[in-house]
Coordinates of C-alpha atoms in Angstrom, one line a residue:
M14 CA 52.2 -115.6 -57.6
A15 CA 49.5 -113.2 -57.2
K16 CA 46.1 -115.1 -56.6
R17 CA 44.0 -114.8 -59.6
D18 CA 40.4 -112.8 -59.5
Y19 CA 37.5 -115.0 -57.6
Y20 CA 35.0 -114.6 -60.5
E21 CA 37.5 -114.8 -63.3
V22 CA 38.4 -118.5 -61.8
L23 CA 34.8 -119.4 -61.9
G24 CA 34.3 -117.8 -65.5
I25 CA 31.2 -115.6 -63.6
S26 CA 30.4 -111.9 -63.0
K27 CA 30.1 -110.3 -60.3
S28 CA 26.3 -110.2 -60.6
A29 CA 25.9 -114.0 -60.8
T30 CA 23.4 -115.4 -58.7
E31 CA 23.8 -118.2 -56.1
Q32 CA 23.0 -120.8 -58.2
E33 CA 25.0 -119.3 -61.4
I34 CA 27.7 -120.0 -58.8
K35 CA 26.9 -123.0 -57.6
K36 CA 26.4 -123.9 -61.3
A37 CA 30.1 -122.8 -62.3
Y38 CA 31.3 -124.4 -59.5
R39 CA 30.4 -128.0 -60.5
S40 CA 31.4 -128.3 -63.7
L41 CA 35.2 -126.6 -62.7
A42 CA 34.7 -129.3 -59.9
K43 CA 34.3 -131.8 -61.8
K44 CA 36.8 -131.1 -64.8
Y45 CA 39.5 -130.6 -62.3
H46 CA 39.3 -133.0 -59.9
P47 CA 41.8 -135.4 -59.1
D48 CA 40.1 -138.2 -59.5
V49 CA 39.2 -137.5 -62.4
N50 CA 41.8 -135.5 -64.4
K51 CA 45.4 -137.0 -63.9
E52 CA 46.9 -133.8 -65.7
P53 CA 49.5 -132.1 -63.9
D54 CA 48.4 -129.1 -62.9
A55 CA 44.0 -130.3 -62.3
A56 CA 44.7 -130.8 -58.4
E57 CA 45.8 -127.2 -57.8
K58 CA 43.4 -125.9 -60.7
F59 CA 41.2 -127.6 -58.2
K60 CA 41.8 -126.4 -54.9
E61 CA 41.8 -122.9 -56.9
V62 CA 38.1 -124.0 -58.2
Q63 CA 37.2 -124.4 -54.5
E64 CA 38.9 -121.9 -52.5
A65 CA 36.7 -119.5 -55.0
Y66 CA 33.8 -121.3 -54.4
D67 CA 34.3 -121.4 -50.5
V68 CA 34.4 -117.0 -50.5
L69 CA 31.9 -117.0 -53.2
S70 CA 29.2 -118.8 -51.8
D71 CA 29.0 -116.9 -48.5
A72 CA 27.3 -114.3 -48.8
Q73 CA 29.1 -112.7 -45.5
K74 CA 33.1 -113.5 -47.7
K75 CA 31.3 -112.4 -50.5
A76 CA 30.2 -109.2 -49.4
T77 CA 33.5 -108.2 -47.7
Y78 CA 35.9 -109.6 -50.8
D79 CA 33.5 -107.6 -53.0
Q80 CA 35.1 -104.2 -51.0
F81 CA 38.6 -105.6 -50.3
G82 CA 39.4 -108.1 -52.4
H83 CA 42.1 -110.5 -51.2
A84 CA 43.1 -108.6 -48.4
G85 CA 39.9 -108.6 -46.9
M86 CA 39.6 -112.9 -46.7
D87 CA 43.5 -112.5 -45.0
G88 CA 43.1 -111.9 -41.6
A89 CA 46.8 -113.0 -40.7
A90 CA 48.7 -115.6 -42.3
G91 CA 46.4 -115.1 -45.9
F92 CA 43.6 -117.3 -47.5
G93 CA 44.9 -121.1 -47.2
G94 CA 43.9 -122.1 -50.6
A95 CA 41.1 -125.4 -49.9
D96 CA 42.3 -129.5 -49.7
F97 CA 40.9 -132.4 -50.2
S98 CA 40.8 -133.4 -46.5
G99 CA 37.5 -132.6 -46.6
F100 CA 36.7 -134.7 -49.3
G101 CA 36.5 -138.3 -49.6
G102 CA 36.8 -138.5 -53.2
F103 CA 34.9 -137.9 -56.3
E104 CA 32.0 -139.5 -55.5
D105 CA 31.6 -136.8 -52.1
I106 CA 31.1 -133.9 -54.7
F107 CA 28.4 -135.9 -56.8
G108 CA 26.9 -137.8 -55.4
S109 CA 23.2 -136.4 -55.1
F110 CA 23.6 -136.6 -59.1
F111 CA 24.0 -140.4 -58.7
G112 CA 22.2 -141.5 -55.8
G113 CA 23.8 -143.4 -52.6
M114 CA 23.4 -146.7 -54.4
G115 CA 25.7 -148.5 -56.3
G116 CA 27.8 -151.9 -57.4
M117 CA 25.6 -154.1 -58.8
G118 CA 22.2 -156.9 -58.3
G119 CA 20.9 -154.7 -56.2
S120 CA 23.9 -154.7 -53.6
G121 CA 25.0 -151.1 -52.8
Y122 CA 27.6 -149.7 -50.4
R123 CA 28.1 -146.3 -48.0
R124 CA 30.9 -145.3 -47.6
Q125 CA 31.9 -143.1 -44.6
N126 CA 35.1 -140.2 -44.5
T127 CA 37.5 -141.8 -42.0
G128 CA 39.9 -140.4 -43.6
P129 CA 41.9 -136.6 -42.6
Q130 CA 39.0 -133.9 -42.0
K131 CA 39.4 -130.6 -41.2
G132 CA 38.1 -128.9 -37.6
Q133 CA 35.5 -127.0 -37.8
D134 CA 35.9 -123.0 -37.3
R135 CA 35.4 -121.4 -34.9
F136 CA 33.6 -117.4 -34.6
M137 CA 34.1 -114.3 -32.1
Q138 CA 34.1 -110.4 -32.7
M139 CA 36.2 -107.5 -32.1
R140 CA 35.5 -104.1 -31.5
I141 CA 37.3 -101.5 -32.3
D142 CA 37.2 -97.9 -32.8
F143 CA 36.3 -95.9 -35.3
M144 CA 38.9 -94.2 -36.9
D145 CA 41.1 -98.0 -36.7
A146 CA 38.0 -99.2 -39.0
I147 CA 38.9 -95.8 -41.3
F148 CA 42.9 -96.5 -41.3
G149 CA 43.4 -99.7 -40.6
K150 CA 45.7 -101.4 -38.3
T151 CA 47.2 -104.4 -36.6
E152 CA 45.5 -106.2 -33.4
E153 CA 47.0 -108.1 -31.3
I154 CA 44.7 -111.0 -29.7
T155 CA 45.5 -114.3 -27.2
I156 CA 43.6 -117.6 -28.1
D157 CA 43.5 -120.8 -26.5
V158 CA 44.5 -123.7 -29.2
E159 CA 45.0 -127.2 -30.2
E160 CA 48.9 -127.8 -32.0
T161 CA 50.7 -131.1 -32.9
C162 CA 52.5 -132.3 -30.1
S163 CA 55.8 -130.6 -30.1
E164 CA 58.0 -134.0 -29.1
C165 CA 55.8 -136.6 -30.5
L166 CA 54.4 -134.3 -33.9
G167 CA 51.6 -135.5 -33.6
S168 CA 51.3 -139.4 -34.1
G169 CA 50.8 -139.9 -30.0
A170 CA 53.8 -142.5 -29.8
K171 CA 57.0 -142.6 -27.6
T172 CA 59.2 -143.6 -30.9
K173 CA 58.1 -144.3 -34.7
S174 CA 58.2 -147.8 -33.4
D175 CA 55.7 -148.0 -31.3
V176 CA 53.2 -147.0 -34.2
Q177 CA 51.5 -150.0 -35.5
V178 CA 48.7 -151.0 -38.1
C179 CA 45.7 -151.9 -36.4
P180 CA 45.1 -155.5 -36.6
T181 CA 41.3 -155.5 -36.9
C182 CA 40.8 -152.8 -39.8
N183 CA 44.1 -153.6 -41.0
G184 CA 45.2 -150.6 -41.6
T185 CA 42.2 -148.3 -43.5
G186 CA 40.4 -147.5 -40.2
H187 CA 36.9 -148.8 -40.7
V188 CA 34.9 -152.0 -41.3
L189 CA 32.5 -153.5 -43.3
S190 CA 29.5 -155.5 -42.1
Q191 CA 26.3 -156.1 -44.3
Q192 CA 22.6 -155.5 -44.1
R193 CA 20.5 -157.5 -46.4
T194 CA 16.8 -155.5 -47.0
A195 CA 14.1 -155.9 -49.6
F196 CA 16.4 -153.9 -51.6
G197 CA 19.3 -156.4 -52.0
V198 CA 22.8 -156.8 -49.5
F199 CA 23.7 -153.9 -48.8
Q200 CA 27.5 -152.7 -47.1
T201 CA 27.8 -150.6 -44.6
Q202 CA 31.1 -149.2 -43.6
S203 CA 31.8 -147.6 -40.2
V204 CA 34.8 -146.7 -37.6
C205 CA 36.9 -148.7 -36.7
P206 CA 36.2 -149.6 -32.5
N207 CA 40.0 -150.5 -31.8
C208 CA 42.2 -148.0 -33.3
R209 CA 38.9 -145.0 -33.8
G210 CA 39.6 -144.8 -37.5
T211 CA 43.3 -144.1 -37.4
G212 CA 44.2 -147.2 -38.9
K213 CA 46.9 -147.3 -36.2
I214 CA 47.7 -148.6 -32.7
I215 CA 49.9 -146.8 -30.1
K216 CA 51.9 -149.4 -28.3
T217 CA 53.7 -146.8 -25.9
P218 CA 52.0 -143.3 -25.7
C219 CA 54.0 -140.5 -25.8
P220 CA 54.5 -138.9 -22.3
K221 CA 54.4 -134.8 -23.2
C222 CA 50.2 -135.3 -25.1
K223 CA 49.6 -139.1 -23.4
G224 CA 49.1 -139.9 -26.4
K225 CA 47.2 -137.7 -27.7
G226 CA 49.4 -136.3 -30.3
F227 CA 48.1 -132.6 -29.4
E228 CA 48.8 -130.1 -26.9
K229 CA 46.8 -127.0 -25.8
K230 CA 48.5 -123.7 -26.4
R231 CA 47.9 -119.7 -25.2
I232 CA 48.8 -118.0 -28.2
K233 CA 49.4 -114.6 -29.4
V234 CA 47.8 -113.7 -32.8
E235 CA 48.5 -110.6 -34.7
V236 CA 45.0 -109.9 -36.6
K237 CA 45.2 -107.2 -39.7
I238 CA 42.5 -104.8 -39.8
P239 CA 42.2 -103.6 -43.5
A240 CA 41.3 -100.0 -43.6
G241 CA 37.6 -99.3 -44.7
I242 CA 35.9 -102.2 -43.0
Q243 CA 32.2 -101.8 -41.7
T244 CA 31.0 -104.1 -38.6
G245 CA 29.4 -107.1 -39.5
Q246 CA 32.4 -108.0 -42.0
Q247 CA 34.4 -111.2 -40.4
L248 CA 38.1 -111.7 -41.3
R249 CA 39.9 -115.3 -41.4
I250 CA 42.7 -116.7 -39.9
S251 CA 43.7 -119.9 -41.0
G252 CA 44.8 -122.9 -39.3
K253 CA 43.2 -121.6 -35.2
G254 CA 40.0 -123.1 -35.4
E255 CA 38.7 -126.1 -33.5
R256 CA 41.3 -129.3 -34.4
G257 CA 41.2 -131.1 -37.2
V258 CA 40.4 -134.8 -36.8
N259 CA 42.8 -137.9 -37.9
G260 CA 45.2 -136.2 -38.6
G261 CA 43.6 -133.9 -40.5
P262 CA 44.1 -129.6 -40.3
N263 CA 43.1 -127.5 -37.8
G264 CA 39.8 -125.2 -38.9
D265 CA 39.5 -121.6 -39.1
L266 CA 38.8 -119.0 -36.7
Y267 CA 36.6 -116.2 -37.7
I268 CA 37.2 -112.2 -36.0
E269 CA 33.1 -110.5 -36.5
I270 CA 34.1 -106.9 -36.4
L271 CA 32.0 -104.4 -34.3
V272 CA 32.8 -100.6 -34.7
N273 CA 32.4 -98.3 -31.9
R274 CA 30.6 -94.7 -33.0
H275 CA 32.0 -91.6 -33.0
E276 CA 31.0 -89.1 -31.4
Y277 CA 30.5 -86.4 -34.4
F278 CA 31.2 -88.4 -37.7
I279 CA 28.8 -90.9 -39.1
R280 CA 29.3 -93.6 -42.0
D281 CA 27.0 -94.7 -44.6
G282 CA 29.1 -97.1 -46.6
K283 CA 32.0 -95.5 -47.8
D284 CA 31.3 -92.0 -47.1
I285 CA 31.2 -89.7 -43.8
S286 CA 28.1 -87.4 -42.5
I287 CA 29.3 -84.5 -39.7
Y288 CA 26.2 -81.7 -38.3
V289 CA 28.7 -78.3 -37.9
P290 CA 26.5 -75.8 -35.9
L291 CA 26.4 -71.9 -37.5
S292 CA 25.2 -69.0 -36.3
A293 CA 22.1 -67.2 -38.1
L294 CA 24.4 -64.1 -38.6
D295 CA 27.3 -66.9 -40.7
A296 CA 24.7 -68.2 -42.8
T297 CA 23.0 -65.6 -43.5
L298 CA 26.1 -62.6 -44.3
G299 CA 28.2 -66.4 -45.8
C300 CA 32.1 -67.1 -44.0
T301 CA 34.3 -69.3 -44.5
I302 CA 34.8 -72.1 -41.7
D303 CA 37.6 -74.9 -40.9
V304 CA 35.6 -78.0 -40.9
P305 CA 36.9 -81.7 -39.3
T306 CA 37.5 -85.1 -41.4
V307 CA 39.3 -88.2 -40.1
Y308 CA 41.7 -87.0 -42.2
G309 CA 42.6 -83.3 -40.5
D310 CA 40.3 -80.0 -41.1
V311 CA 39.5 -79.0 -44.7
E312 CA 38.7 -75.0 -45.9
L313 CA 34.8 -74.9 -46.6
R314 CA 33.4 -71.4 -47.8
I315 CA 29.7 -70.8 -46.1
P316 CA 28.0 -69.0 -49.0
A317 CA 25.8 -66.2 -47.9
G318 CA 21.7 -67.1 -47.4
T319 CA 22.3 -70.7 -46.2
Q320 CA 19.6 -72.5 -45.0
H321 CA 19.3 -75.0 -41.6
A322 CA 20.0 -78.3 -42.9
Q323 CA 21.8 -77.4 -46.3
K324 CA 24.2 -79.7 -47.1
F325 CA 27.7 -79.2 -49.1
R326 CA 30.1 -82.3 -50.0
L327 CA 34.1 -82.5 -49.7
R328 CA 35.1 -84.9 -52.5
G329 CA 37.5 -87.9 -51.0
K330 CA 37.0 -87.1 -47.7
G331 CA 34.8 -90.0 -47.1
V332 CA 36.6 -94.3 -46.8
K333 CA 39.7 -94.9 -48.9
N334 CA 39.1 -97.9 -50.8
A335 CA 42.1 -99.3 -51.4
R336 CA 40.9 -102.0 -54.3
T337 CA 38.9 -100.1 -55.9
G338 CA 40.1 -96.7 -56.1
Q339 CA 36.6 -94.7 -55.4
D340 CA 36.9 -92.7 -52.5
G341 CA 34.1 -92.0 -50.2
D342 CA 33.1 -88.1 -50.1
Q343 CA 32.2 -86.3 -46.8
Y344 CA 28.9 -84.6 -46.3
V345 CA 28.8 -81.4 -44.2
I346 CA 25.4 -80.5 -42.3
V347 CA 24.4 -77.0 -41.7
E348 CA 22.8 -76.7 -37.7
L349 CA 21.9 -72.8 -37.0
Q350 CA 22.3 -72.3 -33.9
I351 CA 19.2 -69.5 -32.7
P352 CA 20.8 -67.9 -29.1
K353 CA 18.7 -68.2 -26.5
S354 CA 19.5 -65.0 -24.4
L355 CA 21.1 -61.3 -25.8
S356 CA 22.9 -58.5 -24.9
K357 CA 21.3 -55.4 -24.5
E358 CA 22.7 -54.5 -27.4
E359 CA 22.5 -57.3 -29.3
T360 CA 18.4 -56.8 -28.8
E361 CA 18.9 -53.2 -30.2
L362 CA 20.2 -54.6 -33.3
Y363 CA 17.9 -57.6 -33.9
E364 CA 15.5 -54.8 -33.4
K365 CA 16.7 -52.5 -35.8
L366 CA 16.5 -55.6 -38.5
R367 CA 13.5 -56.3 -37.7
K368 CA 12.1 -52.4 -38.4
I369 CA 14.1 -52.8 -42.1
E370 CA 12.4 -55.7 -42.8
K371 CA 8.9 -54.5 -42.5
K372 CA 10.2 -51.4 -44.7
Q373 CA 11.2 -53.3 -47.2
K374 CA 8.7 -56.6 -47.3
K375 CA 6.8 -58.7 -45.6
S376 CA 8.0 -60.8 -42.6
V377 CA 8.3 -64.6 -43.6
F378 CA 6.0 -65.4 -41.4
E379 CA 3.5 -62.5 -43.0
R380 CA 4.4 -64.4 -46.5
F381 CA 3.2 -67.3 -45.0
K382 CA -0.1 -66.8 -44.3
E383 CA -1.0 -64.9 -47.1
A384 CA -0.7 -68.5 -48.7
F385 CA -3.8 -69.9 -46.8
K386 CA -6.3 -66.6 -47.8

């Protein structure tokens, strides 16, 4: 099933402000959060809302999405949906509305998240050629990752029977302590020092990962670079970031693209420009030339009397945008080339032209000087 447009998911327009995006997200997150909404499809709708907000609340991701859509979010395996690993529950989203105190009779409770948590994201840069940015390509990179141990499947134990419930926290992963203040008695939750928040004790560690539950690997990953990408835009590769905590998923890898300059083509958004040298004779009399474009040569008629720096447009010969269907143009800018040396025959012809010009009309410079009189 195709993903819905992120703006449609949040019910906002593409011109929505940062505050409008946040307001729409909070309203929908509150409506569909599984701690509140028990409808069968609430969890999926919450994930959809969270995913849309993750992109539209980030200026760089939003710019990439606006140009490439979901394809721009798909660095390799697709833009993964949000999960609940980063949320301890309903109070984590709306804690700013109700404060950190709760309970009755002046007592409060502070909760720390000791459950599965997503790992930190990683960032890197990738330099690509100008033409690869225009047409797109698939690039293979080598990265170091920490993946679930293939022997114990992440448990860290030699066998299933070697995993026991922590006697200190009774499997909760945290312990409670009381603190008396002028405002009442507060209960503070902290990570269990015995099991370090996992809620489990390993009797016999896995011999392959030494009880860590993960192993370091160097792997190759294919990065799909979409056509039309620009310097500064990022691609996201799901699950190739830092290792998760307490069995949580890995973070993501973000790749910032740096596009090399071309020797002749100059890009400005979806448009491309090129400077073309032209002799004074061709500019004066007019001619037809074959102009290079990123798609091959295109015939262009230069009208008589063309001036230096005059610009011509080749429609649709700029950057293609598969998502919007709005293709850019290529602009051809004329650079007149004045010869620095002439043959004897050329000199005689130019002198003849000058005599003819003087007989018929004043020279360009003479007309210029008259403007000061």
